[in-house]
Coordinates of C-alpha atoms and ligand atoms in Angstrom, one line a residue:
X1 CA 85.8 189.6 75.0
X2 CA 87.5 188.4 78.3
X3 CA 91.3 188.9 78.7
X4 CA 92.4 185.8 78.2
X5 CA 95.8 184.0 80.1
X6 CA 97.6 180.7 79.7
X7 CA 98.1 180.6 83.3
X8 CA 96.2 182.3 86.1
X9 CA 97.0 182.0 90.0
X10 CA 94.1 183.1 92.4
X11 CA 95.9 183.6 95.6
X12 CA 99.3 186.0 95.7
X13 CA 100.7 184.5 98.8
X14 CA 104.7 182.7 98.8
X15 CA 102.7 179.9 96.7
X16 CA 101.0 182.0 94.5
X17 CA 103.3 185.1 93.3
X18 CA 105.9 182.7 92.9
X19 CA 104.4 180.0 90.9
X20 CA 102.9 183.5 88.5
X21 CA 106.8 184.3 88.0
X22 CA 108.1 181.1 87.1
X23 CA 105.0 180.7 84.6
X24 CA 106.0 184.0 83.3
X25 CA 109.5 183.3 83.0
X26 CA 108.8 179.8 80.6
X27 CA 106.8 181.8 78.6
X28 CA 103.0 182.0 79.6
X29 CA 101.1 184.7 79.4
X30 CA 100.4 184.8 83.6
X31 CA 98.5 186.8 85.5
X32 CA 98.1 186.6 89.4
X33 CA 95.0 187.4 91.4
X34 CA 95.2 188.6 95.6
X35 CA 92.4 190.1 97.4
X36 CA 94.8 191.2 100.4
X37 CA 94.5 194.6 101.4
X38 CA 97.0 197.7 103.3
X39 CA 95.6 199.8 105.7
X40 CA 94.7 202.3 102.4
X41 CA 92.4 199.7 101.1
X42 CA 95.5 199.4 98.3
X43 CA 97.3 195.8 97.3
X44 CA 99.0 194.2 99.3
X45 CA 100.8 190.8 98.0
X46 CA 103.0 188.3 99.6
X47 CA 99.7 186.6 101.5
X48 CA 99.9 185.6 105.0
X49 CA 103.8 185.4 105.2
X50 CA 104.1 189.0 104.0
X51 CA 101.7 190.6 105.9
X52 CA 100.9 188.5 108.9
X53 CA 103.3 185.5 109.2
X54 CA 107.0 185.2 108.2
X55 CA 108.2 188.7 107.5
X56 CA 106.2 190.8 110.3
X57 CA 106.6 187.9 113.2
X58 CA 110.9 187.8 112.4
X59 CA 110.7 191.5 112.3
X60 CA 109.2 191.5 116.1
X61 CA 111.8 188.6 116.9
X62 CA 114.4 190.6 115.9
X63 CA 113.2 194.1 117.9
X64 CA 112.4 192.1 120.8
X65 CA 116.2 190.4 120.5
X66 CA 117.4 193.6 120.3
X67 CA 115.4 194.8 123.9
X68 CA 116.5 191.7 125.7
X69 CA 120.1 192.1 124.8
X70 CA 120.1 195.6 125.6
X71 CA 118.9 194.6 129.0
X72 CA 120.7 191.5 129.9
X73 CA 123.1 190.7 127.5
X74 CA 125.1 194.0 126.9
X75 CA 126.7 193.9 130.3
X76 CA 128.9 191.1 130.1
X77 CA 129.9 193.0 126.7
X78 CA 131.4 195.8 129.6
X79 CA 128.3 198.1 127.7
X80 CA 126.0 200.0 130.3
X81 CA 122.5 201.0 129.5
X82 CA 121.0 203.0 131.9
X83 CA 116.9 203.9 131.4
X84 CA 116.6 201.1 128.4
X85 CA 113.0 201.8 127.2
X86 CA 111.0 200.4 124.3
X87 CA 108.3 202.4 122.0
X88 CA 106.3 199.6 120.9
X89 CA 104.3 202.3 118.8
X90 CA 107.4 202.8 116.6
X91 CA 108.7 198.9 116.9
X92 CA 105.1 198.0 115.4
X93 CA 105.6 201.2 112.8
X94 CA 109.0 199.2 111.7
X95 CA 107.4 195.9 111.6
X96 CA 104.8 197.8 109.4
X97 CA 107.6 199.3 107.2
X98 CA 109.5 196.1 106.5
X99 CA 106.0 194.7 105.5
X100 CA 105.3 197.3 102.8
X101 CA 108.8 197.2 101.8
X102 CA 107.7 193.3 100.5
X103 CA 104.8 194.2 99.6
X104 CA 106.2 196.6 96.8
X105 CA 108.6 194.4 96.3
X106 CA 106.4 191.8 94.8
X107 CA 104.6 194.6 92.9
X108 CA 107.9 195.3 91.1
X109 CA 108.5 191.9 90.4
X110 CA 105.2 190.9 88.8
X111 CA 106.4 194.3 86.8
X112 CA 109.4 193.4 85.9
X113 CA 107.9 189.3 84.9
X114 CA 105.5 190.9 82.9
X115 CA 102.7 189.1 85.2
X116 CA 99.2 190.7 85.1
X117 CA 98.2 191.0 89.0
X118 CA 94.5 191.7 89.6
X119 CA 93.8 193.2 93.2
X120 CA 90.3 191.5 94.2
X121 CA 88.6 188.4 94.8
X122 CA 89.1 185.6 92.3
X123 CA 86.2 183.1 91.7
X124 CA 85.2 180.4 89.4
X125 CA 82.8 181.1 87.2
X126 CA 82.7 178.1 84.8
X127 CA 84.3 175.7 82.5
X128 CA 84.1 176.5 79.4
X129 CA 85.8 175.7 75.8
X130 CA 88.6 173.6 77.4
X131 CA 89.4 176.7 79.7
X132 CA 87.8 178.1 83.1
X133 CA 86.1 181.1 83.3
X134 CA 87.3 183.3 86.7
X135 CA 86.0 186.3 88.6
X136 CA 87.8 189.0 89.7
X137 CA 86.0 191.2 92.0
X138 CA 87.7 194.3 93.3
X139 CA 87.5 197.8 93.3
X140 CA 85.5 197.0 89.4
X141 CA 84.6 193.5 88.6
X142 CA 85.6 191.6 85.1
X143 CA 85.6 188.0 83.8
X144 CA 88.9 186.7 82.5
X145 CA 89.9 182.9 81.5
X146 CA 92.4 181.1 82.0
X147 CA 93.7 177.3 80.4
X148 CA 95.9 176.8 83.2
X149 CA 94.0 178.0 87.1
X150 CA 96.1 177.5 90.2
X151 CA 94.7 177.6 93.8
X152 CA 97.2 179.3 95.9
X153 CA 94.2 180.6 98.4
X154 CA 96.7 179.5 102.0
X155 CA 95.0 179.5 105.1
X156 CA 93.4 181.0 107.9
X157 CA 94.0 180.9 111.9
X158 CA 92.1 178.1 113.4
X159 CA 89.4 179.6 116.2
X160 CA 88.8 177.7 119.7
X161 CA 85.0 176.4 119.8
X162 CA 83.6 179.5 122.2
X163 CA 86.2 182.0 121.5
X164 CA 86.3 183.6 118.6
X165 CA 88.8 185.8 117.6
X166 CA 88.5 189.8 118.2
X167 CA 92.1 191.1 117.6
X168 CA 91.4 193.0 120.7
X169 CA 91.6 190.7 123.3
X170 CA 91.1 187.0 121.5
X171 CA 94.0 187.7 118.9
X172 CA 95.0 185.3 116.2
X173 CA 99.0 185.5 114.4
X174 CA 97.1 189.1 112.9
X175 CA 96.7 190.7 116.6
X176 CA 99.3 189.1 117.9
X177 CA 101.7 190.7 115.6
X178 CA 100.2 194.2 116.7
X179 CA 99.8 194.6 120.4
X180 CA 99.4 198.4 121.2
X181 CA 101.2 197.9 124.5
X182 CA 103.2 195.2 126.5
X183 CA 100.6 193.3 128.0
X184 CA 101.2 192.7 131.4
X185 CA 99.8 188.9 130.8
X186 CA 99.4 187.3 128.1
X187 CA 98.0 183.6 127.8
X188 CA 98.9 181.9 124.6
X189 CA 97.1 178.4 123.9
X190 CA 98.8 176.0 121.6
X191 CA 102.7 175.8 122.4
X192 CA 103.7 175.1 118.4
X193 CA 105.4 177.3 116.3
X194 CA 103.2 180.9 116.5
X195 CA 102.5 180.1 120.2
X196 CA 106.5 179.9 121.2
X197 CA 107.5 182.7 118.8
X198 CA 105.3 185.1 119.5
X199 CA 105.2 184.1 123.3
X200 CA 108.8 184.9 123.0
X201 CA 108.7 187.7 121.7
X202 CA 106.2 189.7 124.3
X203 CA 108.1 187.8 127.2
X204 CA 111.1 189.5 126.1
X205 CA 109.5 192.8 126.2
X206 CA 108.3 192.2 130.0
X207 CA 104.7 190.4 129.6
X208 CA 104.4 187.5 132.2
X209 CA 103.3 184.7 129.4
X210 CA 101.6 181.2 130.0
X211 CA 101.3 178.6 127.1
X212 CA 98.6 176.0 127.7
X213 CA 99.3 173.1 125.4
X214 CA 96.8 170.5 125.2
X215 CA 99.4 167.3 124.2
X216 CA 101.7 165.8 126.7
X217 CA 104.6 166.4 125.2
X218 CA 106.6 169.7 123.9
X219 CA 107.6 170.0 120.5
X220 CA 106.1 166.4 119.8
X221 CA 107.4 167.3 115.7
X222 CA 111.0 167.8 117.3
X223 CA 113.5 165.3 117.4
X224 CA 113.3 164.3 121.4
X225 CA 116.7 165.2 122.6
X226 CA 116.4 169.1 121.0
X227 CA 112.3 169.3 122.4
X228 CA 114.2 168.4 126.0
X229 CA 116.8 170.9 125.3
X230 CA 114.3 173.3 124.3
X231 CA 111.9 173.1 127.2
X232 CA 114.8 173.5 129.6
X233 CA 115.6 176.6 127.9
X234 CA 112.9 178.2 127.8
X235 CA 111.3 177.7 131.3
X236 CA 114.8 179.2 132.2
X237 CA 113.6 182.4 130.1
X238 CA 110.5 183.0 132.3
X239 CA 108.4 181.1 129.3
X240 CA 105.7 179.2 131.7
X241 CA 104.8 176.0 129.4
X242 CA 102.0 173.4 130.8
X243 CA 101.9 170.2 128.9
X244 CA 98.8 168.1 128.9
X245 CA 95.8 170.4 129.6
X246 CA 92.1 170.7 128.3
X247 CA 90.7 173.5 128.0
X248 CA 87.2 174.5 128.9
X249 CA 86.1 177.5 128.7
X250 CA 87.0 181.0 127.7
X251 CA 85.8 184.2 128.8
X252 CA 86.1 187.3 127.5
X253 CA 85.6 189.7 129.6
X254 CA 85.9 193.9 129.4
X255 CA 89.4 193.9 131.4
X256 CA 91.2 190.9 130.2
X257 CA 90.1 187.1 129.4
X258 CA 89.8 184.4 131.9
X259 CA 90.7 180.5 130.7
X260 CA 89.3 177.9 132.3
X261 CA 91.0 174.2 131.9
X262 CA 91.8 171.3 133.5
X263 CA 95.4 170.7 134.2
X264 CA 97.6 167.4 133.6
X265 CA 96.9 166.1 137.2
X266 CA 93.0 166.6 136.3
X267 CA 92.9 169.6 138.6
X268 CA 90.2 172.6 137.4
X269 CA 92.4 175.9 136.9
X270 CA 91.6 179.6 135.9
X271 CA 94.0 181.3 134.3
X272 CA 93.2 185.3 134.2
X273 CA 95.3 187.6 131.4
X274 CA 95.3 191.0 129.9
X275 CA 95.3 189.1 126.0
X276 CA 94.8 185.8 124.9
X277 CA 96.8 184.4 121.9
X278 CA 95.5 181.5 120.3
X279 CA 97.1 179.4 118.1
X280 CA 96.4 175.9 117.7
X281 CA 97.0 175.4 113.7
X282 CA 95.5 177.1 111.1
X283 CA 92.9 176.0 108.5
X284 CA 93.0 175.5 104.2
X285 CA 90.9 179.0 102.8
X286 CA 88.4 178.2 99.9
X287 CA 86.2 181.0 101.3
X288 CA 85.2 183.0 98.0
X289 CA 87.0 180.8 95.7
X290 CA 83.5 178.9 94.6
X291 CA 84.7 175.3 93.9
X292 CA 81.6 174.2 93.6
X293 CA 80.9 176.2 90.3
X294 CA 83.7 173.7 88.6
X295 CA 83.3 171.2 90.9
X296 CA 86.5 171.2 92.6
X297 CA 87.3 168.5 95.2
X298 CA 87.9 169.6 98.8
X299 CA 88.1 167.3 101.6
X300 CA 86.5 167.1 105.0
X301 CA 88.9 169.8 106.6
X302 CA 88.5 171.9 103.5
X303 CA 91.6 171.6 101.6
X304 CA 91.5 171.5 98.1
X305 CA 92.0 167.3 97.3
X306 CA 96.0 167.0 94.9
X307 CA 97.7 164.0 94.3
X308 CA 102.1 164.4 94.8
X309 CA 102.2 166.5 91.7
X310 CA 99.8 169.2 92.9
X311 CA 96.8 168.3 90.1
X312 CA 93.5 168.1 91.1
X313 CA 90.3 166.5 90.2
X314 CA 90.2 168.9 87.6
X315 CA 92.0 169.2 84.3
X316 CA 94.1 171.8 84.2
X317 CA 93.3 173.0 87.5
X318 CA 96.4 173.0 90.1
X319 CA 96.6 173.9 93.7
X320 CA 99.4 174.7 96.0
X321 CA 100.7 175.7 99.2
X322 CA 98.8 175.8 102.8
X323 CA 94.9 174.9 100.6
X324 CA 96.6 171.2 100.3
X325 CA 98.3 168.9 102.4
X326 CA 101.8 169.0 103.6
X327 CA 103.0 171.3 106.1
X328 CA 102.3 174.8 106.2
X329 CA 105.6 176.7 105.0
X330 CA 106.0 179.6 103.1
X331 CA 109.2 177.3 101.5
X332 CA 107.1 174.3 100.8
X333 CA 104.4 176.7 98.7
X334 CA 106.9 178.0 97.2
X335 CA 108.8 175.1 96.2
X336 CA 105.0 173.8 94.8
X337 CA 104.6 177.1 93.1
X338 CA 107.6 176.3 90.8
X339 CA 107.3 172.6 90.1
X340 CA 103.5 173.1 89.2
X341 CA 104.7 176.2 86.8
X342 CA 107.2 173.8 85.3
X343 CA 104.8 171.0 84.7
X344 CA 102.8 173.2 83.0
X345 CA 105.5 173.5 80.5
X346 CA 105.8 169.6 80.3
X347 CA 109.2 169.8 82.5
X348 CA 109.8 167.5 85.6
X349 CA 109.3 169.8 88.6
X350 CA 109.8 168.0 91.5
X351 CA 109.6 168.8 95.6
X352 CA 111.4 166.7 97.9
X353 CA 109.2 166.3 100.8
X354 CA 112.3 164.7 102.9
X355 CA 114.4 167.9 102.5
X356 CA 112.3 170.2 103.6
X357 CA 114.0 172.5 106.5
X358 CA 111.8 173.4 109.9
X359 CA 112.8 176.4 111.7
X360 CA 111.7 177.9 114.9
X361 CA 113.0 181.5 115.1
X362 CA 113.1 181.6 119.3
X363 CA 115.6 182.2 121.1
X364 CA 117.9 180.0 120.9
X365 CA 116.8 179.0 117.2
X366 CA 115.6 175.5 116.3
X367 CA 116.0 174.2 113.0
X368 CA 116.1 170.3 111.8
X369 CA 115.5 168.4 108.3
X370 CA 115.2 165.0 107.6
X371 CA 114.3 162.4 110.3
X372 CA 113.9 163.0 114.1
X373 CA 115.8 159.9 116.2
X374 CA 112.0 159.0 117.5
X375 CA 111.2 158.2 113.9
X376 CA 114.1 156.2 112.7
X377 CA 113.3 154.0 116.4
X378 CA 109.9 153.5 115.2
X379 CA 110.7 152.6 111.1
X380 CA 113.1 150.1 113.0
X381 CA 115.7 152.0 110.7
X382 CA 119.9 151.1 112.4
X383 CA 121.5 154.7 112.8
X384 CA 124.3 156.0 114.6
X385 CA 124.0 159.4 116.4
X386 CA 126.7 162.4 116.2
X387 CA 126.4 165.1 118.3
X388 CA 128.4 168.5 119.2
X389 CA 127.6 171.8 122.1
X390 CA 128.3 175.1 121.1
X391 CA 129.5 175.3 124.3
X392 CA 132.8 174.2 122.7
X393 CA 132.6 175.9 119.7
X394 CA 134.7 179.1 119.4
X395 CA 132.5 181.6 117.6
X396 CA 129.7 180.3 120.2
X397 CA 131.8 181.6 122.9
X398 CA 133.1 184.7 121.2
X399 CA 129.5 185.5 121.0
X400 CA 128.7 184.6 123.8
X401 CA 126.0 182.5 123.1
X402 CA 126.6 178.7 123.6
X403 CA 123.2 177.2 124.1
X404 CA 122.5 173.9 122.5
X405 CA 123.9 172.1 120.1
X406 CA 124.2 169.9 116.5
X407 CA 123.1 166.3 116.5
X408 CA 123.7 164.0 113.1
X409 CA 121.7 161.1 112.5
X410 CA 123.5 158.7 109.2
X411 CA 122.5 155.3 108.2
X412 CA 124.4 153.0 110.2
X413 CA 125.7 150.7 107.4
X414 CA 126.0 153.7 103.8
X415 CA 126.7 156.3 106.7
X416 CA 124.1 158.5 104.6
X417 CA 122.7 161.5 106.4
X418 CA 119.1 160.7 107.9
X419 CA 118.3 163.9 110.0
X420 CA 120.3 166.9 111.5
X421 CA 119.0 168.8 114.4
X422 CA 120.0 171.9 115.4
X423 CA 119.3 174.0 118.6
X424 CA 121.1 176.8 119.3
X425 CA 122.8 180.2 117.5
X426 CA 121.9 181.1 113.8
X427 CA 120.1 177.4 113.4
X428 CA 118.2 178.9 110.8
X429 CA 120.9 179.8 108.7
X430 CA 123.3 176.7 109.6
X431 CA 120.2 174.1 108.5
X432 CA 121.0 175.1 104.7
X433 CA 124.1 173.0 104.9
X434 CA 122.6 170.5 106.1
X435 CA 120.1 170.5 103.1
X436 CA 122.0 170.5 100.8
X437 CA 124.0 167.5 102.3
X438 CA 121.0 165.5 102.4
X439 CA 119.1 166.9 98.8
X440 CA 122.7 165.3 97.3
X441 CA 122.7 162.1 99.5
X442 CA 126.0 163.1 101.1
X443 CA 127.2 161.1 104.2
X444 CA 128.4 162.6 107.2
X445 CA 131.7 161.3 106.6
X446 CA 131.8 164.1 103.4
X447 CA 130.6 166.5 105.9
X448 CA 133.2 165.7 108.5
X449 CA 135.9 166.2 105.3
X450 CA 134.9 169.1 104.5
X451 CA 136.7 172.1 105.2
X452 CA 134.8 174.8 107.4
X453 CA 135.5 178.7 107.9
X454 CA 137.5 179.2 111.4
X455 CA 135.7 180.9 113.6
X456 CA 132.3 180.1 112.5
X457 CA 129.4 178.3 114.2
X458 CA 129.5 176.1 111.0
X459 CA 132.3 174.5 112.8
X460 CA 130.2 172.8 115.2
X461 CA 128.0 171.0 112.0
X462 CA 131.6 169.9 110.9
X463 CA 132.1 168.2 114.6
X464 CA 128.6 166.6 114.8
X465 CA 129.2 164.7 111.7
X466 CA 132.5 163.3 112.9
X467 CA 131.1 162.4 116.2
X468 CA 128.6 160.1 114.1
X469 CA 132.0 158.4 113.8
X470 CA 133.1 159.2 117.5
X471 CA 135.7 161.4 116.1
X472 CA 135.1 165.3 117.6
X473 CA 138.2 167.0 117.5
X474 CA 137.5 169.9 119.6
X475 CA 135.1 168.1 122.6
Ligands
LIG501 P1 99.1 182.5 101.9 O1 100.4 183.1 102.3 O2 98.1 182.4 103.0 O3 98.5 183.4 100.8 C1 97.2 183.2 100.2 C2 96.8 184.5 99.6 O4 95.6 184.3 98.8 C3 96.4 185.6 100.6 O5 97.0 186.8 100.2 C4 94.9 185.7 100.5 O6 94.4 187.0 100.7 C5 94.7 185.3 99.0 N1 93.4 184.8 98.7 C6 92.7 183.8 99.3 N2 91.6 183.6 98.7 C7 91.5 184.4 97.6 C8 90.6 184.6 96.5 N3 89.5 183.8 96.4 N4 90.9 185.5 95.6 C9 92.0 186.3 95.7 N5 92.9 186.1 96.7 C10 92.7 185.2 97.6 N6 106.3 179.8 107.3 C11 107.6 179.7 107.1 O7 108.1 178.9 106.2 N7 108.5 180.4 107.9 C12 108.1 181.2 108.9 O8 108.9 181.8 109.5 C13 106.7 181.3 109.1 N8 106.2 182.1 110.0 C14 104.9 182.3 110.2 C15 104.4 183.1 111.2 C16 103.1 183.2 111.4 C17 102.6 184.1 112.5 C18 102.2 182.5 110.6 C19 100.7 182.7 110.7 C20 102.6 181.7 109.5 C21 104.0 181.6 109.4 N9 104.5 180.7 108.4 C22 105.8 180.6 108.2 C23 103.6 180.0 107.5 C24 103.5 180.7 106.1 O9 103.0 182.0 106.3 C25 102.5 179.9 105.2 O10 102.9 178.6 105.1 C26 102.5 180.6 103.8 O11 102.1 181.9 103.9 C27 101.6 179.8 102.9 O12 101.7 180.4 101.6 P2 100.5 180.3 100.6 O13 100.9 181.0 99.4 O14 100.0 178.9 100.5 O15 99.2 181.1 101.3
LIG502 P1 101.1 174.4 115.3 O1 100.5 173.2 114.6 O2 102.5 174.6 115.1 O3 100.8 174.2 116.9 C1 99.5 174.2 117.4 C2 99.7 173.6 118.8 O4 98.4 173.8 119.4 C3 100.0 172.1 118.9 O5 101.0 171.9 119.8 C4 98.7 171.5 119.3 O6 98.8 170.4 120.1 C5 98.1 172.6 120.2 N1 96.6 172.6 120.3 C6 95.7 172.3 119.4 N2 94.5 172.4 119.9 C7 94.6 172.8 121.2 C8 93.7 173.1 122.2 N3 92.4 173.0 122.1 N4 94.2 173.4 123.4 C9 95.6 173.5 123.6 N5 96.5 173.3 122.7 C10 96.0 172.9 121.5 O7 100.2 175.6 114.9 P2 100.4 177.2 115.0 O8 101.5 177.5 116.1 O9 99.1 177.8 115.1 O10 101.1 177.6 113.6 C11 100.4 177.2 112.4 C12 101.3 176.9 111.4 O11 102.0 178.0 110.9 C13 102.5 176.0 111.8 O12 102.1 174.6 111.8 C14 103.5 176.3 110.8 O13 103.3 175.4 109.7 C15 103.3 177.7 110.4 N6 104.3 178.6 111.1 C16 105.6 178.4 110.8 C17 106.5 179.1 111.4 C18 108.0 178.9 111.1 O14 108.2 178.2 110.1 N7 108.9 179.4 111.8 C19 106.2 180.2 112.4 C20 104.8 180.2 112.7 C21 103.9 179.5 112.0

């Protein structure tokens, strides 16, 4: 007979091994399935944020941070280097290291939850008995079933028509995130989110990079003012960024990759580099899965059809994460990954689509939630704006790192916090205040009252929400 489970999770990605462990936790008999594979052919959890997102791209960040404060930020510190060098061999190695380290990590905690991972491919079979039959092929092959299935499959790199990906010189977020040596230039097509990280990050180690975005506007998801801010800042960092192109051809030749396009004046350019990142969004995965055996709905891009609670066509048959709409965050899949675990258990899980945090880990960091000026404008929605610089914040300067700044949008009439929008030092970090603010309904008036650690860059959150009320004490 087949090992049976309550509740089993075919994809072990932030979506995936989460929603196993909270299934485990209330009770169910769980088991999660991931076909991701190390370099030893052994398992490899955590999906594309462990092992070729999140984790490995912040680990680069962080060496290439490192490099470019070595060279040009030190000295102002009174600290010399002399003969600063970089083994990208042994940064990669590191990057590698911290990957494993969460790969195991998730091992241990499917241990410790009691959650039965399968390493292989997970299928459906059939419905069967008021329960769904699933294939696990791996190293052996077996039938188990499951009452509960949830699709947690995430997503794959999206390819430009006529240039497929090689890893060599065509590299998606997986080459990328593995370069064997600084490229002397690299072309990057798509400025979003992969294309300014990991542009940033091979800049700072001395390639000559070019991103080739085919909207008008940068950072079109940004609230305007911080997209302005940002695009200032980073052609001051070397990062060449043209708006408005088309591109039309790619060629990929033995000693580098040529890109034809047609810039924003109409002109027809040629841009020659040593690599070529491409990232231009990335596509739901049902490859392998076989929905059709069940009959489970996809749409026309491929994404596997759920209503706001994450069910789909099918009883008993949930799906979460980057395979469904929404935007692609390892937080948002993992925020699905509990509330589907607790509906399963008949509680009220619940995501709130409105307080869900963006971050941009370059340099400085971008981080907003809620809504961007642009949108209140065009809900016709009356707000008042607060904003404060780094530059006059304390810590900032003591760090020496004053870029940018923290901009408050409230209601104008309940003075409810709307949006906050932050560009500059540790945005990642400071954006949790902010969410928490908002998840509770706060005003910035309660944020303006609140008392703040002296000297911290929280400070400067503080002063944006009393400037909603033209009230900065410190600019
Ligand atoms: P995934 O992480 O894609 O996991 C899906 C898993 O399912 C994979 O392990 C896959 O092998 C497995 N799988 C697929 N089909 C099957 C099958 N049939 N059987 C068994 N296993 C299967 N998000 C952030 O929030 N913050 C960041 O800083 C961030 N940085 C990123 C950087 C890069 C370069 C990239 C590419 C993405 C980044 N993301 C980031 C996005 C984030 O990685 C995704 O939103 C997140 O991984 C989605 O989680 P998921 O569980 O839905 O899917
Ligand atoms: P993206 O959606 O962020 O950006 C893609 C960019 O490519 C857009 O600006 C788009 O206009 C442009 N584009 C599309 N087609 C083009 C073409 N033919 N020519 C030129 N430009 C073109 O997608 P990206 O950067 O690939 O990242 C995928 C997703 O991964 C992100 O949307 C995000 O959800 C996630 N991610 C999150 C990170 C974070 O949270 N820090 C980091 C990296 C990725």
């Amino acid at each position: 007979m087949s090992k049976q489970f309550d509740v089993v999770v075919i994809g072990g990605g932030p979506g995936g091994y989460i929603a196993a462990i909270r299934a485990a936790q209330l009770g169910f008999n769980a088991a999660c399935i991931d076909e991701w594979k190390n370099d030893k052919g052994g398992p490899a959890p955590g999906g594309t944020c462990t092992n070729v997102g999140c984790i490995p791209s912040k680990a680069l960040l962080q060496s290439s941070e490192h490099f470019e404060h070595a060279g040009h930020g030190f000295a102002d510190h009174g600290i010399s280097m002399n003969d600063l060098k970089i083994d990208i061999a042994k940064m990669i190695g590191r990057k590698d290291s911290v990957v494993k380290q969460n790969n195991d990590g998730i091992l241990y905690l499917f241990k410790k939850n009691k959650v039965t991972f399968f390493h292989g491919r997970g299928s459906f079979v059939a419905a069967k008995d008021g329960a769904y039959e699933v294939k696990v092929a791996g190293a052996t092959e077996e039938t188990i079933t499951a009452k509960h299935v949830i699709v947690a499959t995430g997503s794959n790199a999206r390819q430009l028509p006529g240039a497929p990906f090689d890893e060599v010189n065509i590299l998606s977020n997986d080459g990328a995130l593995r370069i064997p040596a600084v490229p002397k230039k690299l072309g990057v097509i798509g400025s979003g989110v992969i294309g300014l990280e990991m542009g940033s990050v091979w800049r700072r180690l001395g390639a000559e990079v070019t991103i080739l975005e085919a909207l008008p506007a940068f950072l079109g998801a940004a609230d305007e003012s911080v997209a302005k801010e940002a695009a200032k800042v980073f052609k001051k960092q070397g990062l060449n960024i043209e708006l408005g192109v088309k591109i039309s051809g790619v060629e990929n030749g033995k000693s580098g990759v040529t890109v034809k396009y047609t810039d924003a004046k109409g002109a027809e350019q040629s841009l020659a580099v040593d690599k070529l990142i491409v990232s231009i969004g990335r596509v739901a995965n049902t490859i392998g899965l076989n929905p059709e055996a069940v009959g489970l709905k996809l749409d026309e891009r491929g994404a596997v059809v759920v209503d706001d609670e994450c069910k789909t066509n099918l009883p008993n048959v949930w799906a979460i994460g980057d395979v469904v709409r929404g935007p692609m965050l390892a937080h948002k899949a993992e925020e699905e990954g509990v509330a589907v675990a607790e509906r399963i258990a008949g509680q009220h899980g619940h995501v709130n689509f409105n307080t869900i945090p963006w971050v941009i880990y370059t340099s400085p960091e971008i981080a907003w939630v809620g809504k961007t000026e642009q949108q209140l404008k065009a809900d016709g929605v009356a707000y008042k704006a607060g904003q404060f610089p780094f530059l006059a914040n304390g810590r900032a300067r003591a760090l020496g790192d004053t870029t940018g700044f923290v901009k408050f949008l409230a209601d104008a009439k309940t003075d409810e916090i709307l949006g906050v929008h932050i560009i500059g030092p540790m945005a990642s970090e400071l954006i949790s205040e902010a969410v928490v603010a908002m998840e509770f309904k706060a005003s910035a008036e309660d944020i303006a009252r609140i008392c703040h650690a002296h000297p911290s860059l929280s400070e400067a959150t503080k002063e944006a929400a009393l400037a909603v009320d033209k009230r900065t004490l410190n600019f």
